[in-house]
Amino acid sequence: MRGLPVGLTRRDFLAATAALAFAACRPLASPAGDTASALPPLSGPDGVRRPLPLAPGTRAVVMMTLSVDCPISNQLLPDYRELARRHAAEGVSFHELYPNVDETDAAVAEHRDAYGTGAAAWRDPEGGWTRRFGLTVTPQVLAVTPDGRLIYRGRLHDRFEGLGVRRPAPRRMEFAETLVRFLAEGHPRAVETKAIGCRIRTSPRPASR
Amino acid sequence: MPRRLFQLLTLLLTWGFLSAGILRSAASPVTFHDQVAPLIARHCVSCHRPGGAAPFPLVSAEDVRKRFREIEEVVRAGRMPPWLPAAQEDRFQGERRLSSEEVQTLLKWREDGWQQGETGAVPLPPAVPGGWTWGTPDLVVRMPLPYTVPATGRDVYRHFVLPTGLTRDVRIAAWEFRAGSRTVHHAFLKFDRKGEARRHDAMDSEVGFPGMDSPSGIQPPNGHFASWQPGAPPTRNPKGMAWLLPAGADLVLQAHLQPSGKPEPLQAEVALWFTEDPPSRAPLKLGLVNYGFVIPPGSTHVVATDRFMVAGDCDLLGLLPHAHYLARRIEATAELPDGSRRQLLRIPDWDFNWQGVYLYEKPVFLPQGTRVEMRVHFDNSAANPRNPFDPPRETRFGLGTTDEMAELWLQVLPRTDDSARRLGEGILRQTARDVVAYNRERLRMDPKDPVAYLNLGKAFLSRQQTTNAARLLVRAVELAPDSDEAHYQLGLAYRILNALEAAKREFEDAVRLHPGNTRAWGNLGLVELDSGNPATAVGFLRKALELDPADALAHAALGSALQQSGKAAEAIPHLRKAVELAPDDAGSKELLKVLEATLLNRQSKAP
């Protein structure tokens, strides 16, 4: 039990690297009418803005929003990564999104040193994803089809009922259930639940004098 | 007065007040420096500071502003600062509560446009030199090995053994807990004199052993609570009320740990400061408990209650309520002998995560005859966000995380020796009743639970229902043939029933299973004495005294055995010791007098 999380994280990292390498080999979506272009670009770990690389046959794109210092997104991160491992082979492309504009690449790198590397990490400095998909808090899970139709937006599960109200264990795994159903049925139903967490900061806000 | 004029006046006055209000607020917008920072300093930074117990600091204006939506939600809901009891007449030490004006001020900072005012951050409490509040501790005990809190999953409830290495008894004047990890959500400090915690630890493959509540041998210090939660200040016991930490006892940390998202090492420390001051005041703990409740699924009406009649004048120093996840409200009231009622504690929204001890600012006097009542209201509906089950399940008393509990502990200081004695007797009666209720509940859960049979047998023995006791203890021995305690207790029952041969067999089994069982050796001696074999008895009694030289009963019995074997001179020191240890032992006193007189007689007659 004791060594497990570390081991998993490493495997995680390998999977993520492999996915990125694979993505880099194939030509990126052309601007005209290709599926991935329905999704706004994001900023990668190198700070370079690029369209999301999607493997052929991708059925769903999943993001969970994270913050470098939100205790709730930190706490749910391992559960999200576990889910990603379970469904990675089913044409679901998992990602981790740092939407707060005031969190730097360096802060994100430091966070990943501490919490391990799961799915590919992205920042959203222009707020393309945050605005387009109405993301409000970290952690919040978003699942869309490659052409941008909503599958799910909301909480990963119901461990948190409110800020400071925490269940002993999650009772409902709403996202996992929605994803499984989507994979079975093949068409998105735009399921929404309320996510509990830290508000996303879309513009820097220095306190005024 | 013409009505028109009146209306005009009213209008003018109202307008005047309104505009004055507007003017005032326009004149003095809320700024971070003048209003927000002092408020955060008073109510939040004890935890929300760098390295503090909370997961993020609230120090700069930016820290507060970037989390303002969350802050708004938690302060409006009264969840931060964390404090469970409702405001009441008898106030508690360290109450943490924002007034509604303070909440308004905080929110107005946003309305007024986040003005900084003069620059500067929230003033932080001064750092403690060397890290411990009261200078160099007399002893720092630390978890010998770190435990790794897993990254995710259910909360972890674990006990950790902290050997003290003390070779003499010490009195603890003050203690301070250092978690060293934010995963610790609360902790109780307990003692174990019999190595029970070490045994449990040895059976678990990881550091420590699990449990939301402790095995019975692991107890908080006598008459005290020792509880820690994030942000709790270190504890200094009131003068004359130091606790005893016996030589060789282990400290046991009972911790509630919350996974943080990454594996976290935990190696907590406890600093202790000793005192040589003799104890002058001995507080007692009264427990109100209910073991018999049944909470059907979906129900929101079940209330577990218990009452306690205060048998002597005393001052109530503090309270410790305890329940698990289904409890929603906890109330404690006192009904005074004059019929008046006093609210001792009301927790409107119980949260297991923030359980703790509440000590009064001024002790509450409870005159003899006061009835204290506990009421724990449960909510086993799906609407209770903390319900561990979906759909809800029938829940009863138990030590598991998904079982429930209903307890309220009172720390009282008796006013006189006489009230101390009465209170002590009351506690014993209550405990005897609770032991029976508790163990019946255990048998309901597991009809083959030898410990429950053993405890019930002991309870009936102390109530002098010996035949009943023997029946239960026979069952305990059948179910746990390797338990020396079960054999010993059954032996006692047989001895009281005068079944000496049977008693002897049980005591022999007890010492065979555990040669350190002093009382079993002593009782073997008593059986031999009763059977008319004083010489054999002497051997057993000497063995008992070898193991525990302070056993008054063994000294008395040995004195009498030696006297019966014609060794009066050898008997005298043991009888003296017996009388010294137990001045109420009239029998030994009498025998001693006789022996001393004969001996004196003989000496005076000697040439």
PDB file of N, CA and C in Angstrom, chain B residues 199-245:
ATOM      1  N   ARG B 199       0.624  -4.115  21.371  1.00  0.00           N
ATOM      2  CA  ARG B 199       0.170  -5.395  20.811  1.00  0.00           C
ATOM      3  C   ARG B 199      -0.619  -5.169  19.529  1.00  0.00           C
ATOM      4  N   HIS B 200      -1.543  -4.181  19.565  1.00  0.00           N
ATOM      5  CA  HIS B 200      -2.319  -3.894  18.352  1.00  0.00           C
ATOM      6  C   HIS B 200      -1.396  -3.445  17.216  1.00  0.00           C
ATOM      7  N   ASP B 201      -0.416  -2.625  17.572  1.00  0.00           N
ATOM      8  CA  ASP B 201       0.517  -2.100  16.576  1.00  0.00           C
ATOM      9  C   ASP B 201       1.269  -3.257  15.910  1.00  0.00           C
ATOM     10  N   ALA B 202       1.698  -4.220  16.755  1.00  0.00           N
ATOM     11  CA  ALA B 202       2.490  -5.334  16.238  1.00  0.00           C
ATOM     12  C   ALA B 202       1.674  -6.192  15.275  1.00  0.00           C
ATOM     13  N   MET B 203       0.343  -6.197  15.456  1.00  0.00           N
ATOM     14  CA  MET B 203      -0.485  -7.036  14.583  1.00  0.00           C
ATOM     15  C   MET B 203      -0.765  -6.379  13.233  1.00  0.00           C
ATOM     16  N   ASP B 204      -0.474  -5.081  13.123  1.00  0.00           N
ATOM     17  CA  ASP B 204      -0.757  -4.365  11.873  1.00  0.00           C
ATOM     18  C   ASP B 204       0.547  -4.229  11.098  1.00  0.00           C
ATOM     19  N   SER B 205       0.457  -4.418   9.781  1.00  0.00           N
ATOM     20  CA  SER B 205       1.708  -4.433   9.006  1.00  0.00           C
ATOM     21  C   SER B 205       2.293  -3.027   8.846  1.00  0.00           C
ATOM     22  N   GLU B 206       1.477  -2.003   9.011  1.00  0.00           N
ATOM     23  CA  GLU B 206       2.014  -0.646   8.885  1.00  0.00           C
ATOM     24  C   GLU B 206       2.210  -0.018  10.253  1.00  0.00           C
ATOM     25  N   VAL B 207       2.720   1.210  10.260  1.00  0.00           N
ATOM     26  CA  VAL B 207       2.935   1.900  11.528  1.00  0.00           C
ATOM     27  C   VAL B 207       1.571   2.214  12.150  1.00  0.00           C
ATOM     28  N   GLY B 208       1.403   1.904  13.429  1.00  0.00           N
ATOM     29  CA  GLY B 208       0.151   2.189  14.116  1.00  0.00           C
ATOM     30  C   GLY B 208      -0.897   1.129  13.852  1.00  0.00           C
ATOM     31  N   PHE B 209      -2.100   1.389  14.329  1.00  0.00           N
ATOM     32  CA  PHE B 209      -3.202   0.450  14.083  1.00  0.00           C
ATOM     33  C   PHE B 209      -4.492   1.246  13.968  1.00  0.00           C
ATOM     34  N   PRO B 210      -5.465   0.707  13.214  1.00  0.00           N
ATOM     35  CA  PRO B 210      -6.655   1.508  12.908  1.00  0.00           C
ATOM     36  C   PRO B 210      -7.651   1.571  14.055  1.00  0.00           C
ATOM     37  N   GLY B 211      -8.562   2.507  13.971  1.00  0.00           N
ATOM     38  CA  GLY B 211      -9.651   2.615  14.948  1.00  0.00           C
ATOM     39  C   GLY B 211     -10.119   4.044  15.117  1.00  0.00           C
ATOM     40  N   MET B 212     -11.423   4.223  14.994  1.00  0.00           N
ATOM     41  CA  MET B 212     -12.009   5.543  15.188  1.00  0.00           C
ATOM     42  C   MET B 212     -12.169   5.808  16.682  1.00  0.00           C
ATOM     43  N   ASP B 213     -12.220   4.735  17.472  1.00  0.00           N
ATOM     44  CA  ASP B 213     -12.268   4.845  18.927  1.00  0.00           C
ATOM     45  C   ASP B 213     -11.262   3.847  19.487  1.00  0.00           C
ATOM     46  N   SER B 214     -10.814   4.099  20.705  1.00  0.00           N
ATOM     47  CA  SER B 214      -9.693   3.311  21.218  1.00  0.00           C
ATOM     48  C   SER B 214     -10.141   2.056  21.949  1.00  0.00           C
ATOM     49  N   PRO B 215      -9.304   0.999  21.904  1.00  0.00           N
ATOM     50  CA  PRO B 215      -9.541  -0.156  22.764  1.00  0.00           C
ATOM     51  C   PRO B 215      -9.560   0.290  24.230  1.00  0.00           C
ATOM     52  N   SER B 216     -10.214  -0.511  25.087  1.00  0.00           N
ATOM     53  CA  SER B 216     -10.531  -0.017  26.429  1.00  0.00           C
ATOM     54  C   SER B 216      -9.311   0.278  27.301  1.00  0.00           C
ATOM     55  N   GLY B 217      -8.184  -0.387  27.035  1.00  0.00           N
ATOM     56  CA  GLY B 217      -7.021  -0.158  27.882  1.00  0.00           C
ATOM     57  C   GLY B 217      -6.300   1.154  27.586  1.00  0.00           C
ATOM     58  N   ILE B 218      -6.729   1.821  26.524  1.00  0.00           N
ATOM     59  CA  ILE B 218      -6.054   3.047  26.117  1.00  0.00           C
ATOM     60  C   ILE B 218      -6.963   4.207  26.487  1.00  0.00           C
ATOM     61  N   GLN B 219      -6.535   4.981  27.473  1.00  0.00           N
ATOM     62  CA  GLN B 219      -7.431   5.941  28.097  1.00  0.00           C
ATOM     63  C   GLN B 219      -6.808   7.329  28.138  1.00  0.00           C
ATOM     64  N   PRO B 220      -7.671   8.352  28.107  1.00  0.00           N
ATOM     65  CA  PRO B 220      -7.128   9.690  28.329  1.00  0.00           C
ATOM     66  C   PRO B 220      -6.645   9.791  29.778  1.00  0.00           C
ATOM     67  N   PRO B 221      -5.795  10.783  30.064  1.00  0.00           N
ATOM     68  CA  PRO B 221      -5.328  10.921  31.448  1.00  0.00           C
ATOM     69  C   PRO B 221      -6.518  11.038  32.393  1.00  0.00           C
ATOM     70  N   ASN B 222      -6.371  10.428  33.578  1.00  0.00           N
ATOM     71  CA  ASN B 222      -7.434  10.432  34.574  1.00  0.00           C
ATOM     72  C   ASN B 222      -8.011  11.805  34.835  1.00  0.00           C
ATOM     73  N   GLY B 223      -9.302  11.937  34.671  1.00  0.00           N
ATOM     74  CA  GLY B 223      -9.956  13.196  35.013  1.00  0.00           C
ATOM     75  C   GLY B 223      -9.726  14.310  34.015  1.00  0.00           C
ATOM     76  N   HIS B 224      -9.018  14.004  32.915  1.00  0.00           N
ATOM     77  CA  HIS B 224      -8.694  15.063  31.951  1.00  0.00           C
ATOM     78  C   HIS B 224      -9.107  14.681  30.536  1.00  0.00           C
ATOM     79  N   PHE B 225      -9.210  15.695  29.702  1.00  0.00           N
ATOM     80  CA  PHE B 225      -9.308  15.478  28.263  1.00  0.00           C
ATOM     81  C   PHE B 225      -7.967  15.899  27.697  1.00  0.00           C
ATOM     82  N   ALA B 226      -7.518  15.266  26.665  1.00  0.00           N
ATOM     83  CA  ALA B 226      -6.337  15.782  25.984  1.00  0.00           C
ATOM     84  C   ALA B 226      -6.625  15.667  24.505  1.00  0.00           C
ATOM     85  N   SER B 227      -7.057  16.780  23.942  1.00  0.00           N
ATOM     86  CA  SER B 227      -7.554  16.764  22.575  1.00  0.00           C
ATOM     87  C   SER B 227      -6.883  17.879  21.797  1.00  0.00           C
ATOM     88  N   TRP B 228      -6.611  17.610  20.536  1.00  0.00           N
ATOM     89  CA  TRP B 228      -5.994  18.619  19.670  1.00  0.00           C
ATOM     90  C   TRP B 228      -6.771  18.699  18.373  1.00  0.00           C
ATOM     91  N   GLN B 229      -6.908  19.883  17.842  1.00  0.00           N
ATOM     92  CA  GLN B 229      -7.408  20.031  16.475  1.00  0.00           C
ATOM     93  C   GLN B 229      -6.670  21.186  15.833  1.00  0.00           C
ATOM     94  N   PRO B 230      -6.701  21.285  14.489  1.00  0.00           N
ATOM     95  CA  PRO B 230      -5.933  22.345  13.840  1.00  0.00           C
ATOM     96  C   PRO B 230      -6.230  23.707  14.481  1.00  0.00           C
ATOM     97  N   GLY B 231      -5.184  24.444  14.773  1.00  0.00           N
ATOM     98  CA  GLY B 231      -5.364  25.769  15.340  1.00  0.00           C
ATOM     99  C   GLY B 231      -5.520  25.778  16.849  1.00  0.00           C
ATOM    100  N   ALA B 232      -5.581  24.601  17.473  1.00  0.00           N
ATOM    101  CA  ALA B 232      -5.748  24.571  18.926  1.00  0.00           C
ATOM    102  C   ALA B 232      -4.471  25.081  19.584  1.00  0.00           C
ATOM    103  N   PRO B 233      -4.603  25.939  20.610  1.00  0.00           N
ATOM    104  CA  PRO B 233      -3.412  26.372  21.324  1.00  0.00           C
ATOM    105  C   PRO B 233      -2.893  25.226  22.188  1.00  0.00           C
ATOM    106  N   PRO B 234      -1.609  25.264  22.556  1.00  0.00           N
ATOM    107  CA  PRO B 234      -1.107  24.227  23.456  1.00  0.00           C
ATOM    108  C   PRO B 234      -1.821  24.318  24.808  1.00  0.00           C
ATOM    109  N   THR B 235      -1.789  23.219  25.550  1.00  0.00           N
ATOM    110  CA  THR B 235      -2.575  23.152  26.786  1.00  0.00           C
ATOM    111  C   THR B 235      -1.697  23.245  28.019  1.00  0.00           C
ATOM    112  N   ARG B 236      -2.049  24.180  28.903  1.00  0.00           N
ATOM    113  CA  ARG B 236      -1.414  24.222  30.219  1.00  0.00           C
ATOM    114  C   ARG B 236      -2.499  23.889  31.233  1.00  0.00           C
ATOM    115  N   ASN B 237      -2.269  22.869  32.028  1.00  0.00           N
ATOM    116  CA  ASN B 237      -3.290  22.475  32.995  1.00  0.00           C
ATOM    117  C   ASN B 237      -3.382  23.510  34.107  1.00  0.00           C
ATOM    118  N   PRO B 238      -4.600  23.766  34.620  1.00  0.00           N
ATOM    119  CA  PRO B 238      -4.727  24.723  35.720  1.00  0.00           C
ATOM    120  C   PRO B 238      -3.868  24.279  36.910  1.00  0.00           C
ATOM    121  N   LYS B 239      -3.460  25.241  37.700  1.00  0.00           N
ATOM    122  CA  LYS B 239      -2.567  24.954  38.829  1.00  0.00           C
ATOM    123  C   LYS B 239      -3.152  23.879  39.747  1.00  0.00           C
ATOM    124  N   GLY B 240      -2.300  22.972  40.163  1.00  0.00           N
ATOM    125  CA  GLY B 240      -2.764  21.900  41.042  1.00  0.00           C
ATOM    126  C   GLY B 240      -3.472  20.772  40.310  1.00  0.00           C
ATOM    127  N   MET B 241      -3.564  20.888  38.997  1.00  0.00           N
ATOM    128  CA  MET B 241      -4.302  19.875  38.240  1.00  0.00           C
ATOM    129  C   MET B 241      -3.442  19.177  37.186  1.00  0.00           C
ATOM    130  N   ALA B 242      -2.162  19.014  37.481  1.00  0.00           N
ATOM    131  CA  ALA B 242      -1.291  18.296  36.541  1.00  0.00           C
ATOM    132  C   ALA B 242      -1.743  16.842  36.445  1.00  0.00           C
ATOM    133  N   TRP B 243      -1.548  16.213  35.265  1.00  0.00           N
ATOM    134  CA  TRP B 243      -1.871  14.787  35.229  1.00  0.00           C
ATOM    135  C   TRP B 243      -0.665  13.918  35.440  1.00  0.00           C
ATOM    136  N   LEU B 244      -0.981  12.711  35.875  1.00  0.00           N
ATOM    137  CA  LEU B 244       0.070  11.759  36.168  1.00  0.00           C
ATOM    138  C   LEU B 244       0.360  10.940  34.908  1.00  0.00           C
ATOM    139  N   LEU B 245       1.632  10.916  34.542  1.00  0.00           N
ATOM    140  CA  LEU B 245       2.053  10.013  33.467  1.00  0.00           C
ATOM    141  C   LEU B 245       2.916   8.944  34.124  1.00  0.00           C
TER     142      LEU B 245
END
